[in-house]
Amino acid sequence: MFAPKGLFRNIPCPRLEECQLLNCLFSHDNQTVDSNEQSISFATRSKAKVDQDGSSVTAEPDRKRRRLSSDEGVSVPVDDLSTMERLVLQARTGENITTPAPEAPEKRISRGISPPPLKRPSGSTATSVPPKPAAKPTSKPVVWEPLNPRLVQKDPVGHGRRFLLLKSLYQAMKRLNDEAANVPETKLKKLLLHEGQLTKMALDEEEKLVHEGGSVYENLVRQRLFAYKKMKVTEWLEILEAQRRPRESETKTEKPIETGLEPHQEVSMVSRFKADQESLEKHGYVARPPTAAEVQAAREGEMDAKGWEECDRCKTRFQVFPDRRDDGALTSGGTCVYHWGKRRFPKREKTDATTGTKPTLFECCNEPIGSDGCTTHPTHVFKVSEVKRLAVVHPFEPTPDNPEIPSSTALAFDCEMGYTTKGMELIRLSAASWPEGKSVLDVLVKPFGAILDFNTRFSGVTLEQFNSAKPLILNNSQVPPGTDIAGTNSYLHIVSSPSTARSLFLTLISPTTPLIGHALENDLNALRLVHPTIIDTVLLFPHPHGLPIRHGLKNLAREWLRRNIQAGGADGHDSLEDARAAGDLVRLKIAREWRKLKAEGWRAEEGKFVGPDAKKGVPSGELPPYEEPSGASNRKRKSSY
């Protein structure tokens, strides 16, 4: 009924020839040997001590041997029987079976012994053949790990559930790896993973999802499984190739930026990069405040809308209650389910005409556009982009004259915003002196509306940090040194409103003060500030396709500065770090421009710029206008200073 497993087939039958079972579980292979031959066979199993010349010295009783597997290359005589046979025969005959010494030494195990015995020849100690040096390993061995979830501090779903999800991840990866083994290209064979590498990859992926997902860990794993299910072999090989190729940012270290100019000369040159905001109004830059009539029309439109807005995340229509609903709710519509990542557009290929284009995916979970969200939030949120509606909440103000600000002053700044019942408002303001990078202002800001979401993943501001912040007290309306206000994200002072934060900021600048940052239209609109002198890294390092497409600050810092910023993940960004990174990008641009000008004959003497025509008696102290790079000319970039 059941197939035998043969667990006793290598053990001789205790009854030998007296066994009358038709299908005995034990072995009967040596039944043809008679008793005399068995005695001789038993005798030959004893071992004798043999001299080096092969002569027998003394006989020893048989010793217990270690059982060896059949694939270890052991040479065993045909008549070599086990100890059980000898004991059974001795019990039947009642005689003590002796084991005389054999005439010839017994054959030893053919494989090498580990560790090998030490051999000392009787003659000279010199060896005739020099030993071979140990071979160096060709690759770093992978430490074997069992397919078992790694221990984490906070287990979201329990070990049993994690094991099932981990096993599913491993099977999905193994399927792709097995299919890739059939690819005809020989050069791609080296990318394939063996079992240990597959296990490690699955463990790393699962552990990463545990730390990033938290309460939505199981949902993230399902989305990864769905992505692997739809993944093609070519995409799998691209992933393996990217893992083997070290990132450029990891192989290069950050270098100090040397412009060859004094700080005040850098400030003089940076004015060449001033953006023309009149031509950029269609991209969100505000060159003039809206009129009172425009603001009044926007206010009436908001009253007619009765608080109905579109969610900035899931695009659901919902209603906002700035003064709270009767049940205390600030919004309607329930829970928001959304993707927090940006859209990642696929790379175009020649085969798209026949095979079709690849789907656009979200960076957060690699799911296609239109899929269910991977993140939830208790309320919906909205963002106001229209300048007239922004002025309804907080009026715009041009930068006033400030004769106390020296002409050598420049600031790099950045703002962080959060979602409130008034839209997206300022919740943190950071500014650093340029080009030194010293913090001069870093405060939290209490918004006008009730907070719906701090947007911590991007703003870096948390509820605990906001509630524990102490109010900023100023003497004579003077901004204290940056070390008194700024320093670390763990402790920042807080000001009462965005108006107060803007007033503090205006004490540091004048209309001619260069303001440096990345995508400054967002920061200036958050401050409701109209400033004529801005230097935007989005314009200095344009995208090949031009506006509104732009490079992210993180990518620019990694490519040009070899610096890794915004690496906090779910903990968010640091606005002071972003401001300094934007300032250093501008310094890098100045260093490159100054090299070009020096090649044309320009030089710096006594703090002034002297042009190539100065030798002919023509005064030339003003630098030529800056030629803005086009997107196409900026495609080939070098990350060298």
PDB file of N, CA and C in Angstrom, residues 92-165:
ATOM      1  N   ARG A  92      25.969 -17.365  17.605  1.00  0.00           N
ATOM      2  CA  ARG A  92      25.450 -18.639  17.121  1.00  0.00           C
ATOM      3  C   ARG A  92      26.414 -19.776  17.386  1.00  0.00           C
ATOM      4  N   THR A  93      27.683 -19.550  17.151  1.00  0.00           N
ATOM      5  CA  THR A  93      28.670 -20.638  17.288  1.00  0.00           C
ATOM      6  C   THR A  93      29.180 -20.776  18.704  1.00  0.00           C
ATOM      7  N   GLY A  94      29.120 -19.703  19.495  1.00  0.00           N
ATOM      8  CA  GLY A  94      29.654 -19.748  20.849  1.00  0.00           C
ATOM      9  C   GLY A  94      31.166 -19.679  20.890  1.00  0.00           C
ATOM     10  N   GLU A  95      31.817 -19.448  19.765  1.00  0.00           N
ATOM     11  CA  GLU A  95      33.275 -19.365  19.725  1.00  0.00           C
ATOM     12  C   GLU A  95      33.691 -17.907  19.642  1.00  0.00           C
ATOM     13  N   ASN A  96      34.877 -17.667  20.216  1.00  0.00           N
ATOM     14  CA  ASN A  96      35.439 -16.321  20.163  1.00  0.00           C
ATOM     15  C   ASN A  96      36.213 -16.183  18.863  1.00  0.00           C
ATOM     16  N   ILE A  97      35.761 -15.299  18.002  1.00  0.00           N
ATOM     17  CA  ILE A  97      36.379 -15.158  16.687  1.00  0.00           C
ATOM     18  C   ILE A  97      37.598 -14.279  16.823  1.00  0.00           C
ATOM     19  N   THR A  98      38.735 -14.836  16.449  1.00  0.00           N
ATOM     20  CA  THR A  98      39.993 -14.084  16.504  1.00  0.00           C
ATOM     21  C   THR A  98      40.246 -13.426  15.164  1.00  0.00           C
ATOM     22  N   THR A  99      41.065 -12.403  15.191  1.00  0.00           N
ATOM     23  CA  THR A  99      41.393 -11.663  13.969  1.00  0.00           C
ATOM     24  C   THR A  99      42.897 -11.631  13.814  1.00  0.00           C
ATOM     25  N   PRO A 100      43.478 -12.647  13.179  1.00  0.00           N
ATOM     26  CA  PRO A 100      44.917 -12.637  12.965  1.00  0.00           C
ATOM     27  C   PRO A 100      45.319 -11.513  12.033  1.00  0.00           C
ATOM     28  N   ALA A 101      46.588 -11.137  12.141  1.00  0.00           N
ATOM     29  CA  ALA A 101      47.100 -10.038  11.315  1.00  0.00           C
ATOM     30  C   ALA A 101      47.166 -10.454   9.870  1.00  0.00           C
ATOM     31  N   PRO A 102      46.819  -9.627   8.934  1.00  0.00           N
ATOM     32  CA  PRO A 102      46.898  -9.956   7.519  1.00  0.00           C
ATOM     33  C   PRO A 102      48.335  -9.921   7.029  1.00  0.00           C
ATOM     34  N   GLU A 103      48.564 -10.594   5.902  1.00  0.00           N
ATOM     35  CA  GLU A 103      49.908 -10.627   5.345  1.00  0.00           C
ATOM     36  C   GLU A 103      50.269  -9.299   4.697  1.00  0.00           C
ATOM     37  N   ALA A 104      49.341  -8.612   4.186  1.00  0.00           N
ATOM     38  CA  ALA A 104      49.610  -7.319   3.533  1.00  0.00           C
ATOM     39  C   ALA A 104      48.803  -6.227   4.232  1.00  0.00           C
ATOM     40  N   PRO A 105      49.358  -5.036   4.254  1.00  0.00           N
ATOM     41  CA  PRO A 105      48.610  -3.950   4.902  1.00  0.00           C
ATOM     42  C   PRO A 105      47.315  -3.647   4.168  1.00  0.00           C
ATOM     43  N   GLU A 106      46.320  -3.276   4.953  1.00  0.00           N
ATOM     44  CA  GLU A 106      44.998  -2.995   4.395  1.00  0.00           C
ATOM     45  C   GLU A 106      45.021  -1.696   3.595  1.00  0.00           C
ATOM     46  N   LYS A 107      44.208  -1.650   2.545  1.00  0.00           N
ATOM     47  CA  LYS A 107      44.104  -0.433   1.747  1.00  0.00           C
ATOM     48  C   LYS A 107      43.423   0.654   2.564  1.00  0.00           C
ATOM     49  N   ARG A 108      43.971   1.805   2.453  1.00  0.00           N
ATOM     50  CA  ARG A 108      43.433   2.947   3.197  1.00  0.00           C
ATOM     51  C   ARG A 108      42.389   3.695   2.367  1.00  0.00           C
ATOM     52  N   ILE A 109      41.772   4.646   2.990  1.00  0.00           N
ATOM     53  CA  ILE A 109      40.783   5.467   2.292  1.00  0.00           C
ATOM     54  C   ILE A 109      41.472   6.228   1.178  1.00  0.00           C
ATOM     55  N   SER A 110      40.879   6.180   0.011  1.00  0.00           N
ATOM     56  CA  SER A 110      41.522   6.766  -1.157  1.00  0.00           C
ATOM     57  C   SER A 110      41.527   8.288  -1.129  1.00  0.00           C
ATOM     58  N   ARG A 111      40.567   8.920  -0.458  1.00  0.00           N
ATOM     59  CA  ARG A 111      40.531  10.386  -0.428  1.00  0.00           C
ATOM     60  C   ARG A 111      41.520  10.908   0.595  1.00  0.00           C
ATOM     61  N   GLY A 112      41.847  12.183   0.449  1.00  0.00           N
ATOM     62  CA  GLY A 112      42.778  12.792   1.380  1.00  0.00           C
ATOM     63  C   GLY A 112      42.157  12.992   2.735  1.00  0.00           C
ATOM     64  N   ILE A 113      42.975  12.895   3.777  1.00  0.00           N
ATOM     65  CA  ILE A 113      42.507  13.061   5.145  1.00  0.00           C
ATOM     66  C   ILE A 113      42.618  14.523   5.516  1.00  0.00           C
ATOM     67  N   SER A 114      41.598  15.016   6.152  1.00  0.00           N
ATOM     68  CA  SER A 114      41.596  16.412   6.559  1.00  0.00           C
ATOM     69  C   SER A 114      41.490  16.493   8.077  1.00  0.00           C
ATOM     70  N   PRO A 115      42.520  17.077   8.757  1.00  0.00           N
ATOM     71  CA  PRO A 115      43.756  17.588   8.183  1.00  0.00           C
ATOM     72  C   PRO A 115      44.732  16.461   7.866  1.00  0.00           C
ATOM     73  N   PRO A 116      45.623  16.598   6.871  1.00  0.00           N
ATOM     74  CA  PRO A 116      46.534  15.512   6.502  1.00  0.00           C
ATOM     75  C   PRO A 116      47.572  15.287   7.589  1.00  0.00           C
ATOM     76  N   PRO A 117      48.049  14.021   7.732  1.00  0.00           N
ATOM     77  CA  PRO A 117      49.085  13.746   8.731  1.00  0.00           C
ATOM     78  C   PRO A 117      50.406  14.379   8.348  1.00  0.00           C
ATOM     79  N   LEU A 118      51.164  14.735   9.355  1.00  0.00           N
ATOM     80  CA  LEU A 118      52.463  15.348   9.138  1.00  0.00           C
ATOM     81  C   LEU A 118      53.463  14.290   8.717  1.00  0.00           C
ATOM     82  N   LYS A 119      54.101  14.453   7.561  1.00  0.00           N
ATOM     83  CA  LYS A 119      55.055  13.489   7.014  1.00  0.00           C
ATOM     84  C   LYS A 119      56.461  14.057   7.136  1.00  0.00           C
ATOM     85  N   ARG A 120      57.330  13.269   7.770  1.00  0.00           N
ATOM     86  CA  ARG A 120      58.725  13.675   7.899  1.00  0.00           C
ATOM     87  C   ARG A 120      59.602  12.609   7.246  1.00  0.00           C
ATOM     88  N   PRO A 121      60.177  12.838   6.092  1.00  0.00           N
ATOM     89  CA  PRO A 121      61.060  11.848   5.478  1.00  0.00           C
ATOM     90  C   PRO A 121      62.320  11.673   6.298  1.00  0.00           C
ATOM     91  N   SER A 122      62.894  10.442   6.177  1.00  0.00           N
ATOM     92  CA  SER A 122      64.066  10.107   6.980  1.00  0.00           C
ATOM     93  C   SER A 122      65.312  10.814   6.510  1.00  0.00           C
ATOM     94  N   GLY A 123      65.354  11.237   5.244  1.00  0.00           N
ATOM     95  CA  GLY A 123      66.547  11.869   4.713  1.00  0.00           C
ATOM     96  C   GLY A 123      66.539  13.352   4.911  1.00  0.00           C
ATOM     97  N   SER A 124      66.894  14.052   3.826  1.00  0.00           N
ATOM     98  CA  SER A 124      66.984  15.501   3.868  1.00  0.00           C
ATOM     99  C   SER A 124      65.608  16.102   4.059  1.00  0.00           C
ATOM    100  N   THR A 125      65.588  17.254   4.701  1.00  0.00           N
ATOM    101  CA  THR A 125      64.320  17.937   4.955  1.00  0.00           C
ATOM    102  C   THR A 125      63.860  18.759   3.772  1.00  0.00           C
ATOM    103  N   ALA A 126      64.715  18.933   2.770  1.00  0.00           N
ATOM    104  CA  ALA A 126      64.326  19.729   1.603  1.00  0.00           C
ATOM    105  C   ALA A 126      63.334  18.962   0.765  1.00  0.00           C
ATOM    106  N   THR A 127      62.354  19.612   0.237  1.00  0.00           N
ATOM    107  CA  THR A 127      61.345  18.977  -0.608  1.00  0.00           C
ATOM    108  C   THR A 127      61.750  19.110  -2.056  1.00  0.00           C
ATOM    109  N   SER A 128      61.432  18.065  -2.811  1.00  0.00           N
ATOM    110  CA  SER A 128      61.792  18.073  -4.223  1.00  0.00           C
ATOM    111  C   SER A 128      60.859  18.946  -5.044  1.00  0.00           C
ATOM    112  N   VAL A 129      59.580  19.035  -4.664  1.00  0.00           N
ATOM    113  CA  VAL A 129      58.601  19.859  -5.381  1.00  0.00           C
ATOM    114  C   VAL A 129      58.141  20.977  -4.464  1.00  0.00           C
ATOM    115  N   PRO A 130      58.326  22.222  -4.859  1.00  0.00           N
ATOM    116  CA  PRO A 130      57.894  23.319  -3.985  1.00  0.00           C
ATOM    117  C   PRO A 130      56.392  23.333  -3.848  1.00  0.00           C
ATOM    118  N   PRO A 131      55.872  23.654  -2.664  1.00  0.00           N
ATOM    119  CA  PRO A 131      54.415  23.683  -2.475  1.00  0.00           C
ATOM    120  C   PRO A 131      53.793  24.826  -3.252  1.00  0.00           C
ATOM    121  N   LYS A 132      52.547  24.599  -3.722  1.00  0.00           N
ATOM    122  CA  LYS A 132      51.822  25.629  -4.450  1.00  0.00           C
ATOM    123  C   LYS A 132      51.218  26.636  -3.481  1.00  0.00           C
ATOM    124  N   PRO A 133      51.278  27.892  -3.821  1.00  0.00           N
ATOM    125  CA  PRO A 133      50.638  28.880  -2.947  1.00  0.00           C
ATOM    126  C   PRO A 133      49.133  28.737  -2.976  1.00  0.00           C
ATOM    127  N   ALA A 134      48.519  29.134  -1.873  1.00  0.00           N
ATOM    128  CA  ALA A 134      47.060  29.035  -1.783  1.00  0.00           C
ATOM    129  C   ALA A 134      46.408  29.958  -2.800  1.00  0.00           C
ATOM    130  N   ALA A 135      45.400  29.448  -3.466  1.00  0.00           N
ATOM    131  CA  ALA A 135      44.703  30.238  -4.485  1.00  0.00           C
ATOM    132  C   ALA A 135      43.832  31.300  -3.828  1.00  0.00           C
ATOM    133  N   LYS A 136      43.861  32.503  -4.377  1.00  0.00           N
ATOM    134  CA  LYS A 136      43.059  33.593  -3.835  1.00  0.00           C
ATOM    135  C   LYS A 136      41.615  33.455  -4.305  1.00  0.00           C
ATOM    136  N   PRO A 137      40.687  33.729  -3.445  1.00  0.00           N
ATOM    137  CA  PRO A 137      39.287  33.628  -3.874  1.00  0.00           C
ATOM    138  C   PRO A 137      38.979  34.651  -4.946  1.00  0.00           C
ATOM    139  N   THR A 138      38.212  34.235  -5.928  1.00  0.00           N
ATOM    140  CA  THR A 138      37.877  35.124  -7.039  1.00  0.00           C
ATOM    141  C   THR A 138      36.795  36.127  -6.672  1.00  0.00           C
ATOM    142  N   SER A 139      35.949  35.822  -5.746  1.00  0.00           N
ATOM    143  CA  SER A 139      34.877  36.734  -5.351  1.00  0.00           C
ATOM    144  C   SER A 139      34.600  36.573  -3.868  1.00  0.00           C
ATOM    145  N   LYS A 140      33.988  37.606  -3.304  1.00  0.00           N
ATOM    146  CA  LYS A 140      33.674  37.581  -1.885  1.00  0.00           C
ATOM    147  C   LYS A 140      32.546  36.595  -1.628  1.00  0.00           C
ATOM    148  N   PRO A 141      32.764  35.603  -0.765  1.00  0.00           N
ATOM    149  CA  PRO A 141      31.710  34.611  -0.556  1.00  0.00           C
ATOM    150  C   PRO A 141      30.510  35.222   0.153  1.00  0.00           C
ATOM    151  N   VAL A 142      29.352  34.709  -0.188  1.00  0.00           N
ATOM    152  CA  VAL A 142      28.107  35.163   0.432  1.00  0.00           C
ATOM    153  C   VAL A 142      27.843  34.325   1.675  1.00  0.00           C
ATOM    154  N   VAL A 143      27.664  34.980   2.801  1.00  0.00           N
ATOM    155  CA  VAL A 143      27.385  34.276   4.045  1.00  0.00           C
ATOM    156  C   VAL A 143      26.001  33.637   3.943  1.00  0.00           C
ATOM    157  N   TRP A 144      25.969  32.326   4.148  1.00  0.00           N
ATOM    158  CA  TRP A 144      24.698  31.618   4.002  1.00  0.00           C
ATOM    159  C   TRP A 144      23.771  31.980   5.141  1.00  0.00           C
ATOM    160  N   GLU A 145      22.517  32.251   4.788  1.00  0.00           N
ATOM    161  CA  GLU A 145      21.484  32.551   5.764  1.00  0.00           C
ATOM    162  C   GLU A 145      20.269  31.690   5.462  1.00  0.00           C
ATOM    163  N   PRO A 146      19.612  31.204   6.481  1.00  0.00           N
ATOM    164  CA  PRO A 146      18.384  30.438   6.220  1.00  0.00           C
ATOM    165  C   PRO A 146      17.269  31.363   5.768  1.00  0.00           C
ATOM    166  N   LEU A 147      16.313  30.811   5.050  1.00  0.00           N
ATOM    167  CA  LEU A 147      15.160  31.582   4.591  1.00  0.00           C
ATOM    168  C   LEU A 147      14.209  31.769   5.764  1.00  0.00           C
ATOM    169  N   ASN A 148      14.615  32.666   6.656  1.00  0.00           N
ATOM    170  CA  ASN A 148      13.863  32.923   7.876  1.00  0.00           C
ATOM    171  C   ASN A 148      13.900  34.422   8.135  1.00  0.00           C
ATOM    172  N   PRO A 149      12.784  35.068   8.417  1.00  0.00           N
ATOM    173  CA  PRO A 149      12.782  36.519   8.597  1.00  0.00           C
ATOM    174  C   PRO A 149      13.785  36.962   9.656  1.00  0.00           C
ATOM    175  N   ARG A 150      14.488  38.037   9.344  1.00  0.00           N
ATOM    176  CA  ARG A 150      15.465  38.574  10.282  1.00  0.00           C
ATOM    177  C   ARG A 150      14.762  39.247  11.459  1.00  0.00           C
ATOM    178  N   LEU A 151      15.455  39.282  12.566  1.00  0.00           N
ATOM    179  CA  LEU A 151      14.894  39.872  13.778  1.00  0.00           C
ATOM    180  C   LEU A 151      14.873  41.388  13.648  1.00  0.00           C
ATOM    181  N   VAL A 152      13.733  41.993  13.894  1.00  0.00           N
ATOM    182  CA  VAL A 152      13.576  43.440  13.865  1.00  0.00           C
ATOM    183  C   VAL A 152      13.036  43.898  15.209  1.00  0.00           C
ATOM    184  N   GLN A 153      13.209  45.186  15.480  1.00  0.00           N
ATOM    185  CA  GLN A 153      12.778  45.716  16.773  1.00  0.00           C
ATOM    186  C   GLN A 153      11.252  45.728  16.900  1.00  0.00           C
ATOM    187  N   LYS A 154      10.571  46.106  15.811  1.00  0.00           N
ATOM    188  CA  LYS A 154       9.112  46.153  15.822  1.00  0.00           C
ATOM    189  C   LYS A 154       8.595  45.280  14.688  1.00  0.00           C
ATOM    190  N   ASP A 155       8.030  44.136  15.058  1.00  0.00           N
ATOM    191  CA  ASP A 155       7.500  43.206  14.066  1.00  0.00           C
ATOM    192  C   ASP A 155       6.060  43.601  13.748  1.00  0.00           C
ATOM    193  N   PRO A 156       5.751  44.002  12.502  1.00  0.00           N
ATOM    194  CA  PRO A 156       4.402  44.520  12.224  1.00  0.00           C
ATOM    195  C   PRO A 156       3.309  43.465  12.196  1.00  0.00           C
ATOM    196  N   VAL A 157       3.616  42.233  11.737  1.00  0.00           N
ATOM    197  CA  VAL A 157       2.559  41.229  11.555  1.00  0.00           C
ATOM    198  C   VAL A 157       2.868  39.900  12.222  1.00  0.00           C
ATOM    199  N   GLY A 158       3.995  39.747  12.866  1.00  0.00           N
ATOM    200  CA  GLY A 158       4.339  38.477  13.485  1.00  0.00           C
ATOM    201  C   GLY A 158       5.226  37.626  12.600  1.00  0.00           C
ATOM    202  N   HIS A 159       5.966  36.721  13.258  1.00  0.00           N
ATOM    203  CA  HIS A 159       6.954  35.917  12.538  1.00  0.00           C
ATOM    204  C   HIS A 159       6.305  34.989  11.520  1.00  0.00           C
ATOM    205  N   GLY A 160       5.209  34.354  11.866  1.00  0.00           N
ATOM    206  CA  GLY A 160       4.584  33.401  10.961  1.00  0.00           C
ATOM    207  C   GLY A 160       4.134  34.036   9.659  1.00  0.00           C
ATOM    208  N   ARG A 161       3.484  35.190   9.762  1.00  0.00           N
ATOM    209  CA  ARG A 161       3.021  35.872   8.557  1.00  0.00           C
ATOM    210  C   ARG A 161       4.194  36.400   7.742  1.00  0.00           C
ATOM    211  N   ARG A 162       5.214  36.893   8.415  1.00  0.00           N
ATOM    212  CA  ARG A 162       6.396  37.381   7.707  1.00  0.00           C
ATOM    213  C   ARG A 162       7.087  36.251   6.957  1.00  0.00           C
ATOM    214  N   PHE A 163       7.116  35.061   7.544  1.00  0.00           N
ATOM    215  CA  PHE A 163       7.759  33.928   6.879  1.00  0.00           C
ATOM    216  C   PHE A 163       7.033  33.570   5.583  1.00  0.00           C
ATOM    217  N   LEU A 164       5.703  33.574   5.607  1.00  0.00           N
ATOM    218  CA  LEU A 164       4.948  33.259   4.396  1.00  0.00           C
ATOM    219  C   LEU A 164       5.188  34.302   3.304  1.00  0.00           C
ATOM    220  N   LEU A 165       5.213  35.571   3.686  1.00  0.00           N
ATOM    221  CA  LEU A 165       5.447  36.621   2.699  1.00  0.00           C
ATOM    222  C   LEU A 165       6.880  36.574   2.175  1.00  0.00           C
TER     223      LEU A 165
END
